Amino acid sequence: MKHRILAALLVAVCLLGAFSGCASKGKRVVGSCAGYDVLYEELRYVAISIREQTDLSDAAALKAAVGKQIAEDYAVLVAAKTYFPELSLEDPEIQKAVDEAVEEAIQEYGSKGKYKSFLKENNLTEHYARLLLARAEIELRWTEKLKQELFKDSELESKTAFLAWLNAGNLGRTRRIVVGD
């Protein structure tokens, strides 16, 4: 067990050493991905999550898995920015949705202290949890806008028509598209 803890610490040091750091709004930036700053807390959370979910003991394999996960996390933001530049993490509507989600979570847990305990138990910081909520909100809005653009005035406007289209042998590759009736 001590060897695993030591290995995890060494991997964390290697990962941190692989990125250069600077300050950004009081948060330590350890790298960038697709033009977005990657914060230390994000790198830490992703590394811990991957380490807990897999049995990677090789530092290079863990570093590759962390890099891949971070790239996938930012893929939605890149796609959203490409097709709908008005969607951004700083957008007041996105931040309002994040505030509402945080308030809802605090109510669900019963108090702000219990909510913060939940974050700590899951290796999250409040700042990073808000970043994840903002990303999820952008993904939701981007998916909805993309669905409207893709299926507008087509036979794929409904879920039934879309399923029939897929069953006819057509293929589509996406991260996630929710098609409603």
PDB file of C-alpha atoms in Angstrom, residues 38-179:
ATOM      1  CA  VAL A  38      -5.731  23.909 -17.512  1.00  0.00           C
ATOM      2  CA  LEU A  39      -5.622  24.577 -13.795  1.00  0.00           C
ATOM      3  CA  TYR A  40      -3.714  22.568 -11.217  1.00  0.00           C
ATOM      4  CA  GLU A  41      -6.969  21.582  -9.499  1.00  0.00           C
ATOM      5  CA  GLU A  42      -8.274  20.155 -12.778  1.00  0.00           C
ATOM      6  CA  LEU A  43      -5.088  18.216 -13.454  1.00  0.00           C
ATOM      7  CA  ARG A  44      -5.156  16.898  -9.883  1.00  0.00           C
ATOM      8  CA  TYR A  45      -8.817  15.832 -10.073  1.00  0.00           C
ATOM      9  CA  VAL A  46      -8.404  14.078 -13.425  1.00  0.00           C
ATOM     10  CA  ALA A  47      -5.209  12.320 -12.297  1.00  0.00           C
ATOM     11  CA  ILE A  48      -6.785  11.134  -9.035  1.00  0.00           C
ATOM     12  CA  SER A  49      -9.961  10.005 -10.824  1.00  0.00           C
ATOM     13  CA  ILE A  50      -8.069   8.017 -13.436  1.00  0.00           C
ATOM     14  CA  ARG A  51      -5.777   6.562 -10.788  1.00  0.00           C
ATOM     15  CA  GLU A  52      -8.797   5.410  -8.725  1.00  0.00           C
ATOM     16  CA  GLN A  53     -10.653   3.987 -11.740  1.00  0.00           C
ATOM     17  CA  THR A  54      -7.734   2.132 -13.278  1.00  0.00           C
ATOM     18  CA  ASP A  55      -4.725   0.210 -12.123  1.00  0.00           C
ATOM     19  CA  LEU A  56      -2.182   2.304 -13.980  1.00  0.00           C
ATOM     20  CA  SER A  57       1.143   2.128 -12.183  1.00  0.00           C
ATOM     21  CA  ASP A  58       3.285   3.363 -15.077  1.00  0.00           C
ATOM     22  CA  ALA A  59       3.814   7.135 -14.920  1.00  0.00           C
ATOM     23  CA  ALA A  60       3.887   7.495 -18.721  1.00  0.00           C
ATOM     24  CA  ALA A  61       0.604   5.585 -19.139  1.00  0.00           C
ATOM     25  CA  LEU A  62      -1.059   7.666 -16.424  1.00  0.00           C
ATOM     26  CA  LYS A  63       0.228  10.879 -17.984  1.00  0.00           C
ATOM     27  CA  ALA A  64      -1.140   9.806 -21.393  1.00  0.00           C
ATOM     28  CA  ALA A  65      -4.530   8.874 -19.895  1.00  0.00           C
ATOM     29  CA  VAL A  66      -4.741  12.204 -18.048  1.00  0.00           C
ATOM     30  CA  GLY A  67      -3.833  14.135 -21.214  1.00  0.00           C
ATOM     31  CA  LYS A  68      -6.428  12.227 -23.224  1.00  0.00           C
ATOM     32  CA  GLN A  69      -9.150  12.877 -20.635  1.00  0.00           C
ATOM     33  CA  ILE A  70      -8.386  16.589 -20.454  1.00  0.00           C
ATOM     34  CA  ALA A  71      -8.458  16.826 -24.274  1.00  0.00           C
ATOM     35  CA  GLU A  72     -11.831  15.069 -24.324  1.00  0.00           C
ATOM     36  CA  ASP A  73     -13.122  17.417 -21.624  1.00  0.00           C
ATOM     37  CA  TYR A  74     -12.279  20.447 -23.755  1.00  0.00           C
ATOM     38  CA  ALA A  75     -13.504  18.983 -27.049  1.00  0.00           C
ATOM     39  CA  VAL A  76     -17.060  20.120 -26.359  1.00  0.00           C
ATOM     40  CA  LEU A  77     -15.926  23.670 -25.592  1.00  0.00           C
ATOM     41  CA  VAL A  78     -13.892  23.789 -28.790  1.00  0.00           C
ATOM     42  CA  ALA A  79     -16.796  22.501 -30.888  1.00  0.00           C
ATOM     43  CA  ALA A  80     -19.244  24.866 -29.205  1.00  0.00           C
ATOM     44  CA  LYS A  81     -16.912  27.827 -29.756  1.00  0.00           C
ATOM     45  CA  THR A  82     -16.422  26.851 -33.395  1.00  0.00           C
ATOM     46  CA  TYR A  83     -20.097  26.630 -34.268  1.00  0.00           C
ATOM     47  CA  PHE A  84     -21.680  28.903 -31.678  1.00  0.00           C
ATOM     48  CA  PRO A  85     -19.108  31.506 -30.551  1.00  0.00           C
ATOM     49  CA  GLU A  86     -21.620  33.130 -28.195  1.00  0.00           C
ATOM     50  CA  LEU A  87     -21.404  30.099 -25.895  1.00  0.00           C
ATOM     51  CA  SER A  88     -18.568  30.671 -23.435  1.00  0.00           C
ATOM     52  CA  LEU A  89     -17.676  29.829 -19.859  1.00  0.00           C
ATOM     53  CA  GLU A  90     -17.907  33.511 -18.933  1.00  0.00           C
ATOM     54  CA  ASP A  91     -21.375  34.050 -20.441  1.00  0.00           C
ATOM     55  CA  PRO A  92     -23.715  35.559 -17.800  1.00  0.00           C
ATOM     56  CA  GLU A  93     -26.474  33.063 -18.673  1.00  0.00           C
ATOM     57  CA  ILE A  94     -24.071  30.141 -18.245  1.00  0.00           C
ATOM     58  CA  GLN A  95     -22.848  31.549 -14.911  1.00  0.00           C
ATOM     59  CA  LYS A  96     -26.453  32.075 -13.761  1.00  0.00           C
ATOM     60  CA  ALA A  97     -27.227  28.428 -14.576  1.00  0.00           C
ATOM     61  CA  VAL A  98     -24.101  27.381 -12.631  1.00  0.00           C
ATOM     62  CA  ASP A  99     -25.148  29.490  -9.623  1.00  0.00           C
ATOM     63  CA  GLU A 100     -28.589  27.867  -9.704  1.00  0.00           C
ATOM     64  CA  ALA A 101     -27.056  24.381  -9.925  1.00  0.00           C
ATOM     65  CA  VAL A 102     -24.775  25.109  -6.944  1.00  0.00           C
ATOM     66  CA  GLU A 103     -27.697  26.450  -4.893  1.00  0.00           C
ATOM     67  CA  GLU A 104     -29.736  23.388  -5.804  1.00  0.00           C
ATOM     68  CA  ALA A 105     -26.862  21.113  -4.726  1.00  0.00           C
ATOM     69  CA  ILE A 106     -26.501  22.977  -1.416  1.00  0.00           C
ATOM     70  CA  GLN A 107     -30.220  22.536  -0.786  1.00  0.00           C
ATOM     71  CA  GLU A 108     -29.987  18.866  -1.752  1.00  0.00           C
ATOM     72  CA  TYR A 109     -27.151  18.278   0.741  1.00  0.00           C
ATOM     73  CA  GLY A 110     -28.872  20.312   3.430  1.00  0.00           C
ATOM     74  CA  SER A 111     -26.160  22.904   4.040  1.00  0.00           C
ATOM     75  CA  LYS A 112     -23.184  24.553   2.429  1.00  0.00           C
ATOM     76  CA  GLY A 113     -20.884  22.698   4.855  1.00  0.00           C
ATOM     77  CA  LYS A 114     -22.251  19.304   3.775  1.00  0.00           C
ATOM     78  CA  TYR A 115     -21.932  20.351   0.122  1.00  0.00           C
ATOM     79  CA  LYS A 116     -18.283  21.329   0.682  1.00  0.00           C
ATOM     80  CA  SER A 117     -17.704  18.008   2.467  1.00  0.00           C
ATOM     81  CA  PHE A 118     -19.095  16.210  -0.592  1.00  0.00           C
ATOM     82  CA  LEU A 119     -16.700  18.144  -2.823  1.00  0.00           C
ATOM     83  CA  LYS A 120     -13.745  17.328  -0.594  1.00  0.00           C
ATOM     84  CA  GLU A 121     -14.653  13.608  -0.451  1.00  0.00           C
ATOM     85  CA  ASN A 122     -14.686  13.572  -4.257  1.00  0.00           C
ATOM     86  CA  ASN A 123     -11.369  15.439  -4.645  1.00  0.00           C
ATOM     87  CA  LEU A 124     -13.133  18.511  -6.025  1.00  0.00           C
ATOM     88  CA  THR A 125     -12.683  22.167  -5.264  1.00  0.00           C
ATOM     89  CA  GLU A 126     -15.622  24.547  -5.418  1.00  0.00           C
ATOM     90  CA  HIS A 127     -13.968  26.397  -8.305  1.00  0.00           C
ATOM     91  CA  TYR A 128     -13.445  23.221 -10.318  1.00  0.00           C
ATOM     92  CA  ALA A 129     -16.987  21.997  -9.565  1.00  0.00           C
ATOM     93  CA  ARG A 130     -18.277  25.282 -11.002  1.00  0.00           C
ATOM     94  CA  LEU A 131     -16.086  24.783 -14.084  1.00  0.00           C
ATOM     95  CA  LEU A 132     -17.563  21.301 -14.577  1.00  0.00           C
ATOM     96  CA  LEU A 133     -21.086  22.675 -14.198  1.00  0.00           C
ATOM     97  CA  ALA A 134     -20.359  25.442 -16.737  1.00  0.00           C
ATOM     98  CA  ARG A 135     -18.982  22.881 -19.202  1.00  0.00           C
ATOM     99  CA  ALA A 136     -22.055  20.709 -18.726  1.00  0.00           C
ATOM    100  CA  GLU A 137     -24.328  23.704 -19.336  1.00  0.00           C
ATOM    101  CA  ILE A 138     -22.437  24.610 -22.513  1.00  0.00           C
ATOM    102  CA  GLU A 139     -22.627  20.996 -23.684  1.00  0.00           C
ATOM    103  CA  LEU A 140     -26.376  20.967 -23.040  1.00  0.00           C
ATOM    104  CA  ARG A 141     -26.954  24.237 -24.893  1.00  0.00           C
ATOM    105  CA  TRP A 142     -24.535  23.369 -27.705  1.00  0.00           C
ATOM    106  CA  THR A 143     -26.167  19.970 -28.166  1.00  0.00           C
ATOM    107  CA  GLU A 144     -29.604  21.565 -28.326  1.00  0.00           C
ATOM    108  CA  LYS A 145     -28.470  24.230 -30.819  1.00  0.00           C
ATOM    109  CA  LEU A 146     -26.600  21.674 -32.906  1.00  0.00           C
ATOM    110  CA  LYS A 147     -29.613  19.374 -32.945  1.00  0.00           C
ATOM    111  CA  GLN A 148     -31.805  22.252 -34.110  1.00  0.00           C
ATOM    112  CA  GLU A 149     -29.350  23.188 -36.858  1.00  0.00           C
ATOM    113  CA  LEU A 150     -28.710  19.622 -38.021  1.00  0.00           C
ATOM    114  CA  PHE A 151     -32.301  18.459 -38.085  1.00  0.00           C
ATOM    115  CA  LYS A 152     -34.064  21.693 -39.012  1.00  0.00           C
ATOM    116  CA  ASP A 153     -36.456  21.172 -41.929  1.00  0.00           C
ATOM    117  CA  SER A 154     -35.479  17.529 -42.353  1.00  0.00           C
ATOM    118  CA  GLU A 155     -37.000  14.128 -41.876  1.00  0.00           C
ATOM    119  CA  LEU A 156     -34.899  13.804 -38.721  1.00  0.00           C
ATOM    120  CA  GLU A 157     -36.743  16.403 -36.655  1.00  0.00           C
ATOM    121  CA  SER A 158     -38.389  13.798 -34.428  1.00  0.00           C
ATOM    122  CA  LYS A 159     -36.954  10.961 -32.344  1.00  0.00           C
ATOM    123  CA  THR A 160     -38.993   8.415 -34.305  1.00  0.00           C
ATOM    124  CA  ALA A 161     -37.712   9.693 -37.649  1.00  0.00           C
ATOM    125  CA  PHE A 162     -34.135   9.739 -36.335  1.00  0.00           C
ATOM    126  CA  LEU A 163     -34.362   6.128 -35.113  1.00  0.00           C
ATOM    127  CA  ALA A 164     -35.826   5.070 -38.468  1.00  0.00           C
ATOM    128  CA  TRP A 165     -32.939   6.861 -40.201  1.00  0.00           C
ATOM    129  CA  LEU A 166     -30.412   4.980 -38.052  1.00  0.00           C
ATOM    130  CA  ASN A 167     -32.199   1.654 -38.581  1.00  0.00           C
ATOM    131  CA  ALA A 168     -32.004   2.239 -42.343  1.00  0.00           C
ATOM    132  CA  GLY A 169     -28.242   1.795 -42.066  1.00  0.00           C
ATOM    133  CA  ASN A 170     -27.153   5.403 -41.738  1.00  0.00           C
ATOM    134  CA  LEU A 171     -24.375   6.123 -39.278  1.00  0.00           C
ATOM    135  CA  GLY A 172     -23.621   9.107 -37.129  1.00  0.00           C
ATOM    136  CA  ARG A 173     -20.742   9.725 -34.744  1.00  0.00           C
ATOM    137  CA  THR A 174     -21.139  12.201 -31.951  1.00  0.00           C
ATOM    138  CA  ARG A 175     -20.221  12.590 -28.323  1.00  0.00           C
ATOM    139  CA  ARG A 176     -23.880  13.002 -27.427  1.00  0.00           C
ATOM    140  CA  ILE A 177     -26.992  14.239 -29.174  1.00  0.00           C
ATOM    141  CA  VAL A 178     -30.320  14.199 -27.383  1.00  0.00           C
ATOM    142  CA  VAL A 179     -33.206  14.075 -29.800  1.00  0.00           C
TER     143      VAL A 179
END
